[in-house]
Structure formats: C-alpha cells, structure tokens
Coordinates of C-alpha atoms and ligand atoms in Angstrom, one line a residue:
M286 CA 28.3 -16.6 -23.2
G287 CA 26.3 -16.0 -20.2
D288 CA 24.0 -13.2 -21.4
V289 CA 20.4 -13.3 -19.9
I290 CA 17.7 -11.5 -21.7
L291 CA 14.2 -11.1 -20.2
E292 CA 11.6 -9.8 -22.7
N293 CA 8.2 -8.6 -21.4
I294 CA 8.1 -11.3 -18.6
V295 CA 4.8 -11.4 -16.7
K296 CA 3.9 -13.8 -14.1
Q297 CA 0.3 -14.0 -12.9
Y298 CA -1.0 -15.9 -10.0
E299 CA -4.8 -16.1 -9.8
D300 CA -5.3 -12.7 -8.4
V301 CA -1.7 -11.5 -8.0
T302 CA 0.5 -10.1 -10.7
A303 CA 3.8 -11.1 -9.2
V304 CA 5.9 -9.7 -12.1
E305 CA 4.6 -7.1 -14.5
N306 CA 6.2 -6.9 -17.9
I307 CA 9.9 -7.0 -16.8
N308 CA 12.7 -6.4 -19.5
L309 CA 16.3 -7.1 -18.6
N310 CA 19.4 -7.3 -20.7
I311 CA 22.1 -8.8 -18.7
K312 CA 25.5 -9.1 -20.2
D313 CA 28.0 -11.9 -19.9
G314 CA 30.0 -11.6 -16.8
E315 CA 27.8 -8.9 -15.0
F316 CA 27.0 -9.1 -11.5
I317 CA 23.3 -7.9 -11.2
C318 CA 21.4 -7.5 -7.9
L319 CA 17.6 -7.7 -8.1
V320 CA 16.6 -5.6 -5.0
G321 CA 13.3 -4.4 -3.6
P322 CA 11.0 -4.8 -0.6
S323 CA 9.5 -8.1 0.3
G324 CA 7.0 -9.3 -2.1
C325 CA 8.1 -7.1 -5.1
G326 CA 8.7 -10.1 -7.3
K327 CA 12.4 -10.6 -7.0
S328 CA 12.3 -14.3 -6.3
T329 CA 9.7 -15.0 -8.8
T330 CA 11.8 -13.3 -11.5
L331 CA 14.7 -15.3 -10.5
E332 CA 12.7 -18.5 -10.5
T333 CA 11.6 -17.8 -14.0
I334 CA 15.1 -17.6 -15.1
A335 CA 16.0 -20.8 -13.3
G336 CA 13.0 -22.6 -14.9
L337 CA 11.4 -23.3 -11.5
T338 CA 8.5 -21.1 -12.5
K339 CA 7.0 -20.7 -15.9
P340 CA 6.2 -17.2 -17.0
T341 CA 2.6 -16.4 -17.9
S342 CA 4.0 -14.6 -21.0
G343 CA 7.3 -13.4 -22.2
E344 CA 10.6 -14.9 -23.4
I345 CA 13.8 -15.7 -21.5
T346 CA 17.2 -16.2 -23.3
V347 CA 20.1 -17.6 -21.4
A348 CA 23.6 -17.9 -23.1
D349 CA 22.1 -17.2 -26.5
R350 CA 19.5 -19.9 -26.3
E351 CA 15.8 -19.3 -25.7
V352 CA 15.0 -21.3 -22.5
T353 CA 11.5 -20.0 -21.6
Y354 CA 10.0 -23.5 -21.2
L355 CA 13.1 -25.6 -20.9
P356 CA 13.6 -27.6 -17.5
P357 CA 16.2 -26.0 -15.1
K358 CA 18.9 -28.7 -15.9
D359 CA 19.0 -27.7 -19.5
R360 CA 19.6 -23.9 -18.9
Q361 CA 23.5 -23.7 -18.1
I362 CA 22.5 -22.2 -14.7
A363 CA 23.3 -23.1 -11.1
M364 CA 21.4 -21.8 -8.1
V365 CA 22.4 -21.0 -4.6
F366 CA 19.5 -20.5 -2.0
Q367 CA 19.0 -18.9 1.4
N368 CA 18.5 -22.4 2.9
I369 CA 21.8 -24.1 2.4
A370 CA 20.4 -27.7 2.9
L371 CA 23.7 -29.8 2.8
F372 CA 23.3 -33.5 3.0
P373 CA 24.1 -34.3 6.8
H374 CA 25.5 -37.6 6.2
M375 CA 28.1 -36.6 3.6
N376 CA 31.3 -34.9 4.1
V377 CA 32.1 -31.6 2.3
H378 CA 33.8 -33.3 -0.7
D379 CA 30.8 -35.5 -1.2
N380 CA 28.4 -32.7 -0.8
I381 CA 30.1 -30.6 -3.5
S382 CA 30.6 -33.4 -5.9
F383 CA 27.1 -35.1 -5.4
G384 CA 25.7 -33.5 -8.6
L385 CA 28.5 -34.4 -10.6
R386 CA 28.4 -38.1 -9.5
L387 CA 24.8 -38.2 -10.1
R388 CA 25.4 -37.2 -13.8
N389 CA 28.1 -39.8 -13.9
F390 CA 31.1 -37.6 -14.4
D391 CA 34.3 -39.6 -14.4
S392 CA 36.2 -39.6 -11.1
K393 CA 39.2 -37.7 -12.4
E394 CA 36.9 -34.9 -13.6
V395 CA 35.2 -34.9 -10.3
K396 CA 38.4 -34.6 -8.4
K397 CA 39.6 -31.7 -10.6
R398 CA 36.5 -29.7 -10.3
V399 CA 36.2 -30.1 -6.5
E400 CA 39.7 -29.3 -6.0
N401 CA 39.4 -26.1 -8.2
A402 CA 36.2 -25.0 -6.3
A403 CA 37.8 -25.8 -3.0
E404 CA 40.8 -23.6 -4.0
I405 CA 38.7 -20.7 -5.1
L406 CA 36.5 -20.8 -1.9
Q407 CA 39.5 -21.5 0.4
I408 CA 38.0 -24.6 2.0
K409 CA 40.6 -27.1 0.8
E410 CA 41.3 -28.1 4.6
I411 CA 37.7 -28.9 5.5
L412 CA 36.9 -31.2 2.6
D413 CA 36.8 -34.1 5.0
R414 CA 34.5 -32.5 7.6
M415 CA 30.8 -33.1 8.1
P416 CA 28.3 -30.4 7.7
D417 CA 27.6 -30.1 11.5
E418 CA 31.2 -29.4 12.0
L419 CA 31.1 -26.2 9.8
S420 CA 30.3 -22.7 10.7
G421 CA 27.5 -20.9 8.9
G422 CA 30.0 -19.2 6.6
Q423 CA 31.7 -22.4 5.7
Q424 CA 28.3 -24.1 5.0
Q425 CA 27.4 -21.4 2.6
R426 CA 30.8 -21.8 0.9
V427 CA 30.0 -25.4 0.4
A428 CA 26.7 -24.6 -1.2
I429 CA 28.4 -22.2 -3.5
G430 CA 31.1 -24.9 -4.2
R431 CA 28.3 -27.2 -5.4
A432 CA 27.2 -24.5 -7.9
I433 CA 30.8 -23.8 -9.0
V434 CA 31.5 -27.4 -10.0
R435 CA 28.7 -27.4 -12.4
D436 CA 30.6 -24.8 -14.3
P437 CA 27.5 -22.9 -15.3
E438 CA 27.2 -19.9 -17.6
V439 CA 25.1 -18.1 -15.0
F440 CA 24.8 -18.2 -11.2
L441 CA 21.5 -17.4 -9.7
M442 CA 21.6 -16.6 -5.9
D443 CA 18.5 -16.0 -3.9
E444 CA 19.3 -14.2 -0.6
P445 CA 22.2 -16.6 0.0
L446 CA 23.5 -14.6 2.9
A447 CA 20.3 -13.9 4.7
N448 CA 20.8 -16.6 7.4
L449 CA 24.3 -15.5 8.4
D450 CA 24.9 -13.1 11.3
A451 CA 25.6 -9.4 10.4
K452 CA 29.5 -9.6 10.6
L453 CA 29.8 -12.8 8.5
R454 CA 27.3 -11.3 5.9
V455 CA 29.5 -8.4 5.4
H456 CA 32.7 -10.7 5.1
M457 CA 30.8 -12.9 2.6
R458 CA 29.9 -10.0 0.4
T459 CA 33.6 -9.4 -0.1
E460 CA 34.0 -13.1 -0.7
L461 CA 31.3 -13.2 -3.4
Q462 CA 32.9 -10.2 -5.1
R463 CA 36.3 -11.9 -5.2
L464 CA 34.6 -15.1 -6.5
H465 CA 32.9 -13.1 -9.3
K466 CA 36.2 -11.6 -10.3
E467 CA 37.9 -14.9 -10.4
L468 CA 35.2 -16.9 -12.2
G469 CA 34.0 -14.0 -14.5
T470 CA 30.6 -15.8 -14.6
T471 CA 27.3 -13.8 -14.7
I472 CA 25.7 -13.6 -11.3
I473 CA 22.1 -12.6 -10.8
Y474 CA 21.6 -12.1 -7.1
V475 CA 18.3 -11.3 -5.2
T476 CA 18.4 -9.3 -2.0
H477 CA 16.0 -7.1 -0.1
D478 CA 19.1 -5.4 1.5
Q479 CA 19.9 -2.3 -0.5
A480 CA 23.4 -2.0 1.3
E481 CA 24.2 -5.5 0.0
A482 CA 23.1 -4.6 -3.6
M483 CA 25.0 -1.3 -3.5
T484 CA 28.3 -2.9 -2.5
M485 CA 28.4 -5.9 -4.7
A486 CA 26.6 -5.3 -8.0
D487 CA 27.7 -3.8 -11.3
R488 CA 24.2 -2.9 -11.8
I489 CA 21.2 -3.0 -9.5
A490 CA 17.7 -3.6 -10.8
V491 CA 15.2 -2.0 -8.4
L492 CA 11.7 -3.6 -8.3
N493 CA 8.4 -2.5 -6.7
K494 CA 5.2 -4.3 -6.9
G495 CA 6.4 -6.4 -9.7
E496 CA 7.7 -3.6 -11.9
L497 CA 11.2 -2.7 -12.8
Q498 CA 11.8 0.8 -11.5
Q499 CA 15.4 1.3 -12.6
I500 CA 18.4 -0.7 -13.7
A501 CA 21.7 1.2 -13.4
P502 CA 25.0 1.1 -11.5
P503 CA 24.6 1.6 -8.0
L504 CA 25.8 5.1 -7.7
K505 CA 23.6 6.2 -10.6
C506 CA 20.6 4.8 -8.7
Y507 CA 21.8 6.8 -5.6
N508 CA 22.7 10.0 -7.3
E509 CA 20.1 10.0 -10.1
P510 CA 17.2 7.9 -8.9
A511 CA 14.6 7.5 -11.7
N512 CA 11.8 8.0 -9.3
Q513 CA 10.8 8.7 -5.7
F514 CA 10.5 5.0 -4.9
V515 CA 14.1 4.4 -5.9
A516 CA 15.2 7.5 -4.1
S517 CA 13.6 6.3 -0.9
F518 CA 14.6 2.6 -1.1
I519 CA 18.4 3.2 -2.0
G520 CA 20.3 4.8 0.7
S521 CA 20.1 4.6 4.5
P522 CA 18.8 6.6 6.3
S523 CA 16.3 7.4 3.6
M524 CA 16.1 10.6 1.5
N525 CA 14.0 13.5 2.9
F526 CA 11.0 14.3 0.9
I527 CA 9.4 17.8 1.2
E528 CA 6.0 18.4 -0.6
G529 CA 5.7 21.9 -1.9
K530 CA 5.0 23.7 -5.3
I531 CA 6.8 25.4 -8.0
R532 CA 7.2 29.2 -7.7
S533 CA 8.8 31.6 -10.2
G534 CA 12.5 30.6 -10.3
G535 CA 12.3 27.7 -7.7
F536 CA 10.6 25.6 -5.2
E537 CA 8.7 26.7 -2.1
S538 CA 7.0 24.9 0.8
T539 CA 5.9 26.1 4.2
H540 CA 9.4 26.0 5.5
I541 CA 11.8 25.6 2.6
N542 CA 12.5 27.8 -0.3
V543 CA 15.1 26.9 -2.9
D544 CA 16.0 28.6 -6.2
I545 CA 16.1 26.2 -9.1
N546 CA 16.4 26.7 -12.6
I547 CA 13.1 25.0 -13.9
G548 CA 12.7 27.0 -17.0
N549 CA 13.6 24.0 -19.1
Y550 CA 10.8 21.8 -18.0
D551 CA 7.8 22.6 -20.4
D552 CA 5.5 20.5 -18.4
L553 CA 5.6 22.4 -15.3
S554 CA 3.9 25.6 -14.4
I555 CA 3.9 27.9 -11.5
G556 CA 1.9 26.6 -8.7
D557 CA 2.1 22.9 -9.7
P558 CA 2.6 20.5 -6.7
I559 CA 6.1 19.1 -6.6
T560 CA 8.2 17.1 -4.3
L561 CA 11.8 18.1 -3.3
G562 CA 14.2 15.3 -2.2
V563 CA 17.5 15.8 -0.3
R564 CA 19.6 13.2 1.3
P565 CA 20.4 13.7 5.0
E566 CA 24.2 14.1 4.2
D567 CA 23.4 17.0 1.8
V568 CA 21.8 19.1 4.6
Y569 CA 24.3 21.1 6.6
P570 CA 24.3 23.5 9.5
K571 CA 25.0 26.9 7.9
S572 CA 28.0 27.5 10.2
N573 CA 29.6 24.4 8.9
S574 CA 29.1 24.6 5.1
P575 CA 31.9 26.8 3.7
E576 CA 32.8 24.2 1.1
I577 CA 29.3 24.1 -0.6
Q578 CA 29.3 26.2 -3.7
S579 CA 25.7 26.4 -4.2
Q580 CA 23.6 26.7 -1.0
S581 CA 19.9 27.2 -0.4
D582 CA 18.7 30.1 1.5
P583 CA 18.9 29.5 5.2
I584 CA 16.2 27.3 6.8
D585 CA 15.4 27.7 10.5
A586 CA 15.2 24.5 12.5
Q587 CA 15.3 23.2 15.9
V588 CA 17.2 20.0 16.9
D589 CA 14.7 17.5 18.2
V590 CA 16.5 14.1 18.5
L591 CA 20.1 13.0 18.1
E592 CA 21.1 9.6 17.1
P593 CA 24.8 9.2 17.5
M594 CA 26.1 6.2 15.2
G595 CA 29.8 6.5 16.0
D596 CA 31.0 7.6 12.5
E597 CA 28.2 10.1 12.1
I598 CA 25.2 11.5 14.0
F599 CA 21.8 11.6 12.7
V600 CA 20.1 14.8 13.6
Y601 CA 16.2 14.9 13.6
L602 CA 15.1 18.4 13.0
R603 CA 11.8 20.2 13.5
L604 CA 11.2 23.1 11.0
N605 CA 8.1 24.7 12.6
V606 CA 10.4 26.4 15.0
G607 CA 8.0 29.2 15.8
A608 CA 5.4 26.8 17.3
E609 CA 5.8 27.1 21.1
D610 CA 6.3 23.7 22.8
G611 CA 5.5 22.1 19.5
P612 CA 5.0 18.4 19.2
T613 CA 8.0 16.1 18.9
V614 CA 9.3 14.9 15.4
T615 CA 7.5 11.7 15.7
E616 CA 4.0 13.6 15.9
T617 CA 4.6 16.2 13.3
S618 CA 3.8 16.0 9.6
S619 CA 6.7 15.2 7.1
A620 CA 6.6 18.8 6.0
D621 CA 7.8 20.0 9.5
Q622 CA 10.8 17.6 9.8
L623 CA 14.1 16.9 8.3
L624 CA 16.9 14.5 8.8
M625 CA 20.5 15.7 8.6
S626 CA 23.7 13.7 9.1
V627 CA 26.8 15.4 10.5
D628 CA 30.2 14.5 11.6
P629 CA 30.5 13.0 15.0
D630 CA 32.5 15.9 16.5
S631 CA 29.8 18.4 15.4
D632 CA 28.6 20.6 18.3
V633 CA 24.8 20.0 18.2
S634 CA 22.6 19.3 21.2
T635 CA 18.9 18.7 21.6
K636 CA 16.7 22.0 21.5
D637 CA 19.4 24.0 19.7
N638 CA 18.0 26.4 17.3
I639 CA 20.1 26.2 14.1
E640 CA 20.2 27.5 10.6
L641 CA 20.4 24.8 7.9
V642 CA 21.4 24.9 4.3
I643 CA 20.8 22.4 1.4
D644 CA 23.6 21.7 -1.2
R645 CA 21.5 22.7 -4.2
E646 CA 23.7 20.6 -6.5
K647 CA 22.5 17.5 -4.7
L648 CA 18.7 18.1 -4.5
H649 CA 16.1 16.2 -6.4
L650 CA 12.8 17.1 -7.7
F651 CA 9.9 14.6 -8.3
E652 CA 6.6 14.9 -9.9
S653 CA 3.7 14.8 -7.5
G654 CA 1.5 11.8 -8.1
N655 CA 3.5 9.4 -10.2
G656 CA 6.8 10.2 -8.4
N657 CA 8.9 10.3 -11.6
A658 CA 12.2 12.3 -11.3
I659 CA 12.2 15.7 -12.9
T660 CA 15.7 16.8 -12.2
H661 CA 18.8 16.0 -9.9
G662 CA 20.8 19.1 -8.9
I663 CA 20.3 22.4 -10.3
G664 CA 23.3 22.4 -12.8
E665 CA 23.1 21.2 -16.4
Q666 CA 19.9 19.6 -17.0
T667 CA 20.3 15.8 -16.5
A668 CA 19.1 13.3 -19.1
L669 CA 16.3 11.7 -17.1
N670 CA 15.0 8.3 -16.9
Q671 CA 17.3 7.0 -19.6
N672 CA 18.0 3.8 -17.7
R673 CA 14.4 2.8 -17.0
Ligands
LIG738 P1 10.1 -11.3 -3.3 O1 11.0 -12.2 -3.6 O2 10.4 -9.8 -3.9 O3 9.9 -11.1 -1.8 P2 8.1 -12.9 -4.6 O4 8.6 -13.0 -6.1 O5 8.4 -14.1 -3.7 O6 8.5 -11.5 -3.9 O7 6.5 -12.7 -4.7 C1 5.8 -11.6 -5.5 C2 4.3 -11.7 -5.3 O8 3.8 -13.0 -5.7 C3 4.0 -11.6 -3.8 O9 2.8 -11.0 -3.6 C4 3.7 -13.0 -3.6 O10 2.7 -13.2 -2.4 C5 3.2 -13.6 -4.9 N1 3.4 -15.0 -5.0 C6 4.7 -15.6 -5.1 N2 4.6 -17.0 -5.3 C7 3.3 -17.1 -5.4 C8 2.5 -18.5 -5.6 N3 3.0 -19.6 -5.7 N4 1.1 -18.4 -5.4 C9 0.5 -17.1 -5.3 N5 1.2 -16.0 -5.1 C10 2.5 -16.0 -5.2

C-alpha cells in the first residue's frame, strides 16, 4: 500500500533550515501537492521521501516500511523531474524500457509494461520516434512512462510541467488527473503554482519557510485558510487584508466597519489589533448585491484602476475618497485600498464613486502578529486550525 508518513522531518544545511519539523500522513492512492513559494522546502521534502537527501532527523515510512536511510532504488517510488532528460540516441520505446532492461527484466515483461504505459499515456503511435521528433508534452509523457513501467507504490513529481508552455501545462494537468484515476497510485507533486495545486490535488500541503502551514483539500484551504499566509498564497488575485481593531460587536478600521459576533473568542478584547481578510470576489458594488444575505455597512470607495480579464474585471479601489486628488492606488497604504472582482458586463469606470459591501459570511479574521485565523464568516463558529 502506498501510504507515505513523514514524522518530525528536519533538514538542516549549515546555516539554513530547509525543512522544519514536518509531519505528513499521506494515504494510499492520494494525490497530494506540496505547494509554496520558491525556497520554502518543497523539493527538499520530496527529496527526503525519494532518498536523494537524508533528513537531519525524523522518520519516513513508505508503503508500510521505514525507509529513512534506504537508497532510492529500495523505496518503491518513481520520480519525474522538471528536466525531462531523455536519452537522445534512443527511441521512445527504449527510453521507457531502459530502467527495466538495466534490471534484467525478461523481454516479454518489458514489452507488456511498455505497451501498458503507452496505452495509458496515449503514445502508442510514437514508440519508434526519437526524442528530438517529439513535442514538449510528448517528451514529458515519455518521462512519465519511464516512471509508470517501474510499477511503483508512489510517484514523486517535482514541477514536471514547469518547462511546458501555458496551454500545454493546463492540458497536462488534466492528463495527470486522468492518469491518477487510472493507476490509483499515490502521487506527491511539488509545485509553486497554487492554481496547479488547486486543480489537481485531493489535498494540498502549503509550506512556508520550511514549515507546514496547512494540509487540507483545496477548497478548505481556500475557504478556511489556517492563517494569513495560506489565505494570501492560495487564490489569485490574492485576498485583501485590512488592518484594524476589535470594537464592541465587530471590526473597525479607518474605512471599514463590520459587525461580527466575536463574543465567543475569549482571547480577544476590545481594542485588540486584528486583520480582516476578504477575497476580491466577496466585495460587491452595493447596487449589485441583492443576493447577499449578510452584508456589511456600505463602504465609500472610488474606482482607481480597471483590469479587464475577459471573464471578469479586477477593480482597484481607493477608500480614502475624501482626500482631494489623492495618490493613486500604487502609492497609498494597504489600509486605503481594496481589490474587487466584478462581472465583465458591470458598469464601472475609472473615477466612479461607488458604495461597496462585503459579504460578511465570507470574511476572515486573523490575529495580528502570528497571522493565525480566528474565524471564517460570521455564522456558526468554525472549528479552527483542525488541519494544521
Ligand atoms: P523549494 O523547492 O520550495 O524552492 P528547496 O527545498 O529547494 O525549496 O530549498 C529550501 C531551502 O534550502 C532554500 O533556502 C535553499 O536555498 C536551501 N537549500 C536547498 N538545498 C540546499 C543545499 N544543498 N545546500 C544548502 N542549502 C540548500
């Protein structure tokens, strides 16, 4: 069974802690994405699972066997890297079967496995071609074919689509999901691209500075981020954050006032600094928000910049409306600006003065300082941080 368990994994390079006490419990057949900004420890974590890097401390179990110090070949895993590195002088068939032939598999078994992989990857008709006759997507499929024929318990993939162009990348995402369904094998996939993680994974593990921030299904990370880092990293464009403080019965900042039931949070007192988070799609022009059950008080704003994206418009708003000839959004402090996304047919123009409302069910509150989530929405109190 392809379970992968990481217990208290630490990887220390001389003065850098690349991985800081990571615990993961990945179930057989799961598709997990390790996601986070460059340098957050994704590749190092994957390399410790692969056996390419030894952890400084901690224990790794793959397929019910402790493998912490075993060489890669004894771990029941297969890796696919960003750099495809096919052998240029071998055709596709020989590239895929190379590892098996090296291990002296008999020719019947080799044939069976290559045909099976070619079938799954839909590359049967190119088995005779040389690598320089293949497109980028076909080359990546061949690299995945090399991993499939090994029949591993776990696939480890390190940014395998990063070198492909944007359109092909989106196509290959679907292909990988199909592959995962067909094979049912555990996949641990590293990417810095949150959209890739959101669309493919059963659960995503968000890392920052070597530490696991949250592991949960994509929508849970989106709707109930464990902290401000996850809230800002997951979702594009990023969530708005407004610094303010607690007042009796709600949140207040220079420009925004929202009623929130904060009576249940024993650690919070009136006047405490706090950060309100709201996604651009949860901010509405008041005139266009009849369907929202639970609105904030109106917020005065002026449209500063419009970014039409085709299927939506990003509206950059300035909240210090009274300030005559105020600075543009790029020059104001974050407390004075807000990003809203609206339908493409919305009637908004630069310099319009509008009233906004926030959907209170969709707002988030974070502790100032450590950024931990306090609550999501204003409905029933959510059990916080249960996936951290
Ligand atoms: P990511 O894959 O998220 O971009 P990495 O796991 O590659 O991040 O790196 C995590 C941190 O560890 C970075 O600060 C990186 O510079 C450092 N690091 C990685 N490999 C080494 C190494 N061999 N020697 C020293 N520092 C390293």
